Amino acid sequence: MDSSALSCGQVTTYQFSIKDVFDGLTDKEKLYAHHLSQAAWAGSRIIMRQTSPEGTGIFDFIMELHKACQGEWTKLSQQFEVSVEEVNSFLDYAGTFPSKLNNFCGERDRKIVPRVSADSLRIMASISPATTEALEKVIEPMLSTTPATLGLSNPAYYPGAAERTKDEIAAVARVMERHGLKPEKTRIRKSVDGDHVVYSILQASLIKESDQEKRFGGSGPFFDILQQGGGDQPLGDATVRFVRGTLEGYRRAMKHWLEDYSPRVESIFGFIEPYRDPYGVRCEWRGVVGISDSQQTAKLTELVENSAKLMRTLPWAVAEVNDGKGPFEKDVFKTPSFSIVHALAFLCSNVWEASSLPNYNDIRETNGFKNIVYANRMSANADPNRPFHWVHPTEAQRFKRVNHIIRFITTSIHELLGHRTGKLLAESSPGVYNFDPACPPVNTLTGRPVESWYRPGQTWTSVFEKLAGSVEECRAMLISYYLDVEKDMLSMFGYDDHSGIRAEDFIYNLYLHVGVVGLCALQAFDVKKQAWGSPHANAEYAIFTHLLRDADGLMWIECDRATGTLHVRVDRSRISHGKASIGRMLHKIHVWRCTADVAPCKALYEPLSTVDGMSEVWREIVVSKPDAPWKFVQANTVLYDGKVNLRTYEASNEGIIQSFADRCV
């Protein structure tokens, strides 16, 4: 692969462990899980196509080559003048691509380019006419190192040959807002007709020409995929959301989904998160099927039961207001569903550790939400062979011992309370408020009544635009870090002054963790564009920068540019300064988010996101030792004689490719 891309061969391929929990299902549950999984995998091409125009073609070439060599990749070096190293290099690429379902890797969104010459690829492809034809369709964009990351030039999210800017996209967004059109399931195509510029709003749906599409001069860009993959699957009432592609249909389906409390077989379908959209509002397709683990879920019971109590300890809480939660929390906090499941099928460009849905504040307030942790994804974090370059060698072993536990606990709180706290003060329609405008709440930052809120038609993303995704992830992370350093909270997970890993050691390593992920985040910063390729990475770096500047010497960086060494250091004697610093940042962005006060949020957040001076040196070192991408091989279910059988695969590139060949997507 190109030197600017990731070296996929540096990482182990992980197998999603699923057999034990799958065997525990009844025959009826297995059949239900099978059909849901088939529906999930049928959406693979949606993600490929919405990421890059060449995505589906690259996948077709990999599958054709696998078919031609019958899965025996050594044939390519035995029969042709191609070295074993080149075949293995392409195999590494061919395993990574379907694992990510695109050629831009993970949430960092860096392009993956195979380290194989065009001549060698053509020699391998000569094994059959079909592979030769498939390769020629994609060889140029597949080997091109540009665009290096996803951006506004990405013709999948923003199709059309004409150049476009963020200002143009913002202008179209304002028009959509005035017409009550939400952006999640849309794409914007720009074209030039004579002296006129035309913007077409494309909406994903099963019907090519709905009234809405005619109105805006476009057609659903994923029509044929949705028709092929969703139309004949037994998704029950939920299939209605795909027919016309209306967001209201999807919202109704989410309310119905919330009523299915802690099911044995859980599923998530739809355009869910806007992380990959360069503008930060258009969502990527996701299809997930998981099997609940009741024993593991029981371990989170105490955390769920104490969620309201924990909210009363957050910086904006006011003892005499709203049952101690303060004015910037919902009047009624519905006890959420919190489940630990094992993923049977996880269809997404990034296999996340957890989910917290739905992403609609009004539905969360009235219908609640679900938090889901994926146990067989979490287990990969405990891999002892995965390197931690930015921890001093004297601390590396202890850090490895506790880091995967830190990730589990912080992720659990991140999803339960991080994303699910906060009340967005709003005038939902003219004269209709979710607060008393005659006696507005007191801003806990200023001590004066609030002066701003969301106006009719406005949403969190429409007001904060490209800042929204990163600030929200930052807020959720800060909440988890703020609560994680309390010993009472840690005791709910079994860590105290007498446990094998003591609470004080957990807290110390938590701050090391914040520093490590902050440095790792620099991989996602594009120097040429001076932009972040990931809202999560931006958030991680902003928190890290804030602690360096604001925590009174708690954390510092040791750096030797000549030797390429870079280590996070934490002063145990200043641990108490960490929570106070985290609380200051958290309090501000939470209140600004709740009151639609974007100006001060930008003033704080954008400088913390800047990479300059010494941080440019850190970035040089970090990108010289990039994190290798995660690869996961997932099982298939096969229906035979009315019974569902589980088919697993070896944890290797070959296993990943074979699993997709068997899915026939």
Short mmCIF file of C-alpha atoms in Angstrom, two decimals, residues 288-599:
data_model
loop_
_atom_site.label_atom_id
_atom_site.label_comp_id
_atom_site.label_asym_id
_atom_site.label_seq_id
_atom_site.Cartn_x
_atom_site.Cartn_y
_atom_site.Cartn_z
CA VAL A 288 -26.43 -4.92 12.84
CA VAL A 289 -27.77 -8.16 14.29
CA GLY A 290 -26.74 -9.21 17.79
CA ILE A 291 -27.56 -11.90 20.33
CA SER A 292 -28.00 -10.78 23.92
CA ASP A 293 -25.87 -12.10 26.76
CA SER A 294 -28.05 -11.96 29.87
CA GLN A 295 -25.24 -12.86 32.29
CA GLN A 296 -22.95 -10.10 31.01
CA THR A 297 -25.83 -7.61 30.86
CA ALA A 298 -26.59 -8.23 34.54
CA LYS A 299 -23.20 -6.73 35.41
CA LEU A 300 -24.45 -3.33 34.21
CA THR A 301 -27.61 -3.37 36.31
CA GLU A 302 -26.16 -1.27 39.12
CA LEU A 303 -24.88 1.35 36.69
CA VAL A 304 -28.30 1.65 35.02
CA GLU A 305 -30.13 1.81 38.35
CA ASN A 306 -27.85 4.61 39.54
CA SER A 307 -27.95 6.63 36.31
CA ALA A 308 -30.24 9.37 37.70
CA LYS A 309 -28.09 9.63 40.84
CA LEU A 310 -24.95 10.00 38.72
CA MET A 311 -26.59 12.76 36.66
CA ARG A 312 -27.02 14.79 39.86
CA THR A 313 -23.22 14.90 40.23
CA LEU A 314 -22.58 16.52 36.83
CA PRO A 315 -21.29 20.13 36.74
CA TRP A 316 -24.58 21.75 35.65
CA ALA A 317 -26.71 20.02 38.29
CA VAL A 318 -28.67 22.36 40.56
CA ALA A 319 -29.94 20.82 43.79
CA GLU A 320 -33.28 22.65 43.92
CA VAL A 321 -34.11 22.38 40.20
CA ASN A 322 -35.55 19.40 38.33
CA ASP A 323 -35.05 16.84 41.10
CA GLY A 324 -31.44 17.89 41.49
CA LYS A 325 -30.53 17.43 37.81
CA GLY A 326 -30.73 21.12 36.94
CA PRO A 327 -32.42 22.98 34.06
CA PHE A 328 -30.34 21.41 31.32
CA GLU A 329 -31.61 17.88 31.78
CA LYS A 330 -34.90 16.30 30.77
CA ASP A 331 -37.70 16.53 33.32
CA VAL A 332 -38.15 12.76 33.25
CA PHE A 333 -35.14 10.51 32.69
CA LYS A 334 -36.44 7.21 31.36
CA THR A 335 -34.41 4.24 32.58
CA PRO A 336 -32.76 3.05 29.39
CA SER A 337 -32.33 -0.42 28.02
CA PHE A 338 -28.69 -1.43 28.40
CA SER A 339 -27.67 -4.73 26.84
CA ILE A 340 -24.45 -6.57 26.18
CA VAL A 341 -24.77 -8.51 22.96
CA HIS A 342 -22.53 -10.54 20.68
CA ALA A 343 -22.63 -9.31 17.10
CA LEU A 344 -23.71 -11.96 14.60
CA ALA A 345 -23.61 -9.51 11.69
CA PHE A 346 -22.11 -6.04 11.91
CA LEU A 347 -22.41 -4.16 8.64
CA CYS A 348 -20.64 -0.81 8.85
CA SER A 349 -17.40 0.79 7.74
CA ASN A 350 -16.28 0.74 11.37
CA VAL A 351 -17.22 -2.05 13.77
CA TRP A 352 -18.11 0.02 16.81
CA GLU A 353 -17.72 -1.09 20.41
CA ALA A 354 -21.18 0.18 21.35
CA SER A 355 -24.30 1.97 20.13
CA SER A 356 -26.76 4.36 21.74
CA LEU A 357 -29.89 4.98 19.68
CA PRO A 358 -31.98 6.66 18.40
CA ASN A 359 -30.19 9.90 17.57
CA TYR A 360 -33.32 12.04 17.81
CA ASN A 361 -33.64 14.10 20.97
CA ASP A 362 -37.44 14.33 20.87
CA ILE A 363 -37.79 10.54 20.58
CA ARG A 364 -35.33 10.00 23.42
CA GLU A 365 -37.35 12.35 25.62
CA THR A 366 -40.71 10.69 24.95
CA ASN A 367 -39.86 7.09 24.03
CA GLY A 368 -36.46 6.44 25.61
CA PHE A 369 -33.36 4.90 24.07
CA LYS A 370 -31.28 1.74 23.93
CA ASN A 371 -27.63 1.29 24.84
CA ILE A 372 -25.86 -1.71 23.36
CA VAL A 373 -22.31 -2.92 23.99
CA TYR A 374 -20.85 -5.49 21.58
CA ALA A 375 -18.93 -7.99 23.69
CA ASN A 376 -17.14 -9.82 20.89
CA ARG A 377 -15.88 -6.48 19.54
CA MET A 378 -14.79 -5.30 22.97
CA SER A 379 -12.74 -8.44 23.54
CA ALA A 380 -10.33 -7.43 20.76
CA ASN A 381 -9.11 -4.53 22.92
CA ALA A 382 -7.42 -7.02 25.25
CA ASP A 383 -5.03 -8.20 22.50
CA PRO A 384 -1.60 -8.23 24.22
CA ASN A 385 0.21 -7.92 20.90
CA ARG A 386 -1.30 -4.61 19.88
CA PRO A 387 1.39 -1.97 20.46
CA PHE A 388 1.12 1.13 22.62
CA HIS A 389 3.89 3.32 21.26
CA TRP A 390 3.11 6.40 23.32
CA VAL A 391 3.35 4.90 26.81
CA HIS A 392 6.79 4.88 28.44
CA PRO A 393 8.33 1.36 28.42
CA THR A 394 8.42 1.34 32.23
CA GLU A 395 4.63 1.69 32.31
CA ALA A 396 3.58 -0.23 29.20
CA GLN A 397 2.90 -3.58 30.87
CA ARG A 398 0.69 -2.12 33.59
CA PHE A 399 -1.10 0.03 31.05
CA LYS A 400 -1.87 -2.95 28.80
CA ARG A 401 -3.27 -4.82 31.79
CA VAL A 402 -5.88 -2.16 32.51
CA ASN A 403 -6.48 -0.32 29.22
CA HIS A 404 -9.12 -2.71 27.84
CA ILE A 405 -11.00 -2.40 31.15
CA ILE A 406 -10.82 1.38 30.87
CA ARG A 407 -12.30 1.15 27.39
CA PHE A 408 -15.18 -1.03 28.58
CA ILE A 409 -16.12 1.20 31.51
CA THR A 410 -15.70 4.49 29.65
CA THR A 411 -17.68 3.15 26.69
CA SER A 412 -20.50 1.98 28.95
CA ILE A 413 -20.81 5.40 30.59
CA HIS A 414 -20.25 7.17 27.26
CA GLU A 415 -23.31 5.46 25.80
CA LEU A 416 -25.54 5.39 28.89
CA LEU A 417 -25.04 8.95 30.11
CA GLY A 418 -22.68 10.61 27.65
CA HIS A 419 -24.98 10.75 24.66
CA ARG A 420 -28.21 10.58 26.62
CA THR A 421 -27.88 13.52 28.96
CA GLY A 422 -28.96 17.03 28.15
CA LYS A 423 -32.13 18.90 27.26
CA LEU A 424 -32.02 21.04 24.14
CA LEU A 425 -34.03 24.15 24.93
CA ALA A 426 -36.26 24.68 21.93
CA GLU A 427 -39.20 26.46 20.39
CA SER A 428 -40.40 23.43 18.43
CA SER A 429 -43.06 25.40 16.54
CA PRO A 430 -44.11 29.06 16.75
CA GLY A 431 -45.10 29.75 20.36
CA VAL A 432 -44.50 26.17 21.55
CA TYR A 433 -41.56 25.80 23.95
CA ASN A 434 -40.16 23.00 26.10
CA PHE A 435 -39.37 25.59 28.80
CA ASP A 436 -41.07 28.71 30.14
CA PRO A 437 -39.97 31.61 27.90
CA ALA A 438 -41.47 34.11 30.36
CA CYS A 439 -39.14 32.78 33.06
CA PRO A 440 -36.26 31.11 31.22
CA PRO A 441 -33.82 28.82 33.02
CA VAL A 442 -30.73 30.30 34.60
CA ASN A 443 -27.54 29.70 32.68
CA THR A 444 -25.28 27.90 35.18
CA LEU A 445 -22.21 29.38 33.46
CA THR A 446 -23.26 33.03 33.70
CA GLY A 447 -25.83 33.10 36.50
CA ARG A 448 -28.25 34.95 34.18
CA PRO A 449 -31.33 33.69 32.29
CA VAL A 450 -30.54 31.95 29.04
CA GLU A 451 -30.68 34.16 25.96
CA SER A 452 -30.60 31.58 23.16
CA TRP A 453 -32.36 28.34 22.20
CA TYR A 454 -33.30 26.31 19.13
CA ARG A 455 -35.83 28.02 16.88
CA PRO A 456 -38.56 26.25 14.87
CA GLY A 457 -37.03 23.93 12.29
CA GLN A 458 -33.56 24.10 13.83
CA THR A 459 -31.70 21.03 15.05
CA TRP A 460 -28.43 20.43 16.84
CA THR A 461 -26.69 19.59 13.56
CA SER A 462 -28.21 22.43 11.54
CA VAL A 463 -27.07 25.02 14.10
CA PHE A 464 -23.61 23.64 14.91
CA GLU A 465 -23.08 22.21 11.40
CA LYS A 466 -19.69 20.52 10.92
CA LEU A 467 -18.81 21.12 14.58
CA ALA A 468 -21.82 19.16 15.82
CA GLY A 469 -20.56 15.59 15.53
CA SER A 470 -17.19 16.23 17.12
CA VAL A 471 -18.51 18.41 19.96
CA GLU A 472 -21.16 15.81 20.81
CA GLU A 473 -18.55 13.03 20.91
CA CYS A 474 -16.33 15.27 23.03
CA ARG A 475 -19.18 15.93 25.46
CA ALA A 476 -19.94 12.21 25.80
CA MET A 477 -16.26 11.39 26.34
CA LEU A 478 -15.89 14.10 28.97
CA ILE A 479 -18.89 12.79 30.89
CA SER A 480 -17.40 9.31 31.00
CA TYR A 481 -14.00 10.64 32.11
CA TYR A 482 -15.63 12.93 34.71
CA LEU A 483 -17.52 10.03 36.29
CA ASP A 484 -14.76 7.44 35.82
CA VAL A 485 -12.48 9.08 38.35
CA GLU A 486 -14.98 8.66 41.21
CA LYS A 487 -14.28 5.65 43.41
CA ASP A 488 -17.98 5.15 44.16
CA MET A 489 -18.62 4.78 40.44
CA LEU A 490 -15.69 2.40 39.95
CA SER A 491 -16.93 0.21 42.78
CA MET A 492 -20.00 -0.59 40.67
CA PHE A 493 -17.61 -2.39 38.32
CA GLY A 494 -15.73 -4.10 41.14
CA TYR A 495 -12.71 -1.81 41.45
CA ASP A 496 -11.86 -0.38 44.84
CA ASP A 497 -8.87 -0.03 47.15
CA HIS A 498 -8.67 -3.80 47.67
CA SER A 499 -9.30 -5.19 44.16
CA GLY A 500 -6.61 -6.70 41.93
CA ILE A 501 -6.55 -3.47 39.95
CA ARG A 502 -6.96 -0.77 42.57
CA ALA A 503 -9.22 2.22 41.90
CA GLU A 504 -6.31 4.68 42.18
CA ASP A 505 -4.32 2.73 39.57
CA PHE A 506 -7.35 2.70 37.29
CA ILE A 507 -7.67 6.49 37.58
CA TYR A 508 -3.97 7.05 36.92
CA ASN A 509 -4.05 4.87 33.82
CA LEU A 510 -7.27 6.56 32.69
CA TYR A 511 -5.35 9.82 32.29
CA LEU A 512 -2.60 7.96 30.44
CA HIS A 513 -5.33 6.57 28.20
CA VAL A 514 -6.65 10.08 27.48
CA GLY A 515 -3.15 11.13 26.46
CA VAL A 516 -2.54 8.05 24.30
CA VAL A 517 -5.80 8.36 22.35
CA GLY A 518 -5.18 12.10 22.01
CA LEU A 519 -1.84 11.47 20.34
CA CYS A 520 -3.20 8.62 18.21
CA ALA A 521 -5.93 10.96 17.01
CA LEU A 522 -3.32 13.00 15.14
CA GLN A 523 -3.33 10.33 12.45
CA ALA A 524 -6.73 11.67 11.39
CA PHE A 525 -5.55 15.24 10.86
CA ASP A 526 -5.03 16.26 7.24
CA VAL A 527 -2.19 18.79 7.12
CA LYS A 528 -2.92 19.97 3.58
CA LYS A 529 -6.59 20.60 4.25
CA GLN A 530 -6.01 21.61 7.88
CA ALA A 531 -9.02 19.48 8.74
CA TRP A 532 -9.95 16.47 10.84
CA GLY A 533 -11.01 13.30 9.07
CA SER A 534 -12.90 11.98 12.09
CA PRO A 535 -15.16 13.67 14.66
CA HIS A 536 -14.07 11.12 17.29
CA ALA A 537 -10.39 11.85 16.68
CA ASN A 538 -11.01 15.59 16.80
CA ALA A 539 -12.79 15.15 20.14
CA GLU A 540 -10.02 12.98 21.57
CA TYR A 541 -7.38 15.52 20.58
CA ALA A 542 -9.38 18.49 21.91
CA ILE A 543 -9.73 16.86 25.35
CA PHE A 544 -6.04 15.94 25.37
CA THR A 545 -5.03 19.52 24.45
CA HIS A 546 -7.33 20.96 27.08
CA LEU A 547 -5.78 18.83 29.84
CA LEU A 548 -2.27 19.78 28.73
CA ARG A 549 -3.17 23.46 29.01
CA ASP A 550 -5.64 23.52 31.87
CA ALA A 551 -4.91 20.72 34.37
CA ASP A 552 -2.08 22.45 36.26
CA GLY A 553 0.74 20.11 35.21
CA LEU A 554 -1.18 16.84 35.48
CA MET A 555 -0.06 15.71 32.04
CA TRP A 556 2.90 16.47 29.79
CA ILE A 557 4.61 15.01 26.73
CA GLU A 558 8.20 13.79 26.45
CA CYS A 559 9.35 14.07 22.84
CA ASP A 560 12.63 13.39 21.06
CA ARG A 561 12.26 14.20 17.38
CA ALA A 562 15.66 12.78 16.50
CA THR A 563 14.87 9.31 17.83
CA GLY A 564 11.13 9.44 17.09
CA THR A 565 10.16 8.75 20.71
CA LEU A 566 7.02 10.24 22.15
CA HIS A 567 5.54 9.43 25.56
CA VAL A 568 2.60 10.63 27.64
CA ARG A 569 3.48 11.29 31.27
CA VAL A 570 1.11 11.80 34.21
CA ASP A 571 1.94 13.22 37.64
CA ARG A 572 0.20 11.10 40.32
CA SER A 573 0.45 13.94 42.82
CA ARG A 574 -1.75 16.14 40.60
CA ILE A 575 -4.48 13.61 39.83
CA SER A 576 -7.08 15.75 41.63
CA HIS A 577 -6.55 18.54 39.08
CA GLY A 578 -7.79 16.29 36.27
CA LYS A 579 -11.45 16.09 37.25
CA ALA A 580 -11.70 19.83 37.85
CA SER A 581 -10.25 20.55 34.40
CA ILE A 582 -12.53 18.01 32.70
CA GLY A 583 -15.50 19.51 34.56
CA ARG A 584 -14.75 23.02 33.32
CA MET A 585 -14.67 21.98 29.68
CA LEU A 586 -17.66 19.68 30.03
CA HIS A 587 -19.83 22.29 31.76
CA LYS A 588 -19.26 24.84 29.01
CA ILE A 589 -19.91 22.71 25.95
CA HIS A 590 -22.93 21.05 27.58
CA VAL A 591 -24.67 24.35 28.31
CA TRP A 592 -23.74 25.78 24.92
CA ARG A 593 -25.17 22.70 23.22
CA CYS A 594 -28.38 22.87 25.23
CA THR A 595 -28.88 26.57 24.44
CA ALA A 596 -27.83 26.57 20.75
CA ASP A 597 -25.01 28.98 21.64
CA VAL A 598 -22.58 28.17 18.86
CA ALA A 599 -20.26 31.22 18.95
#
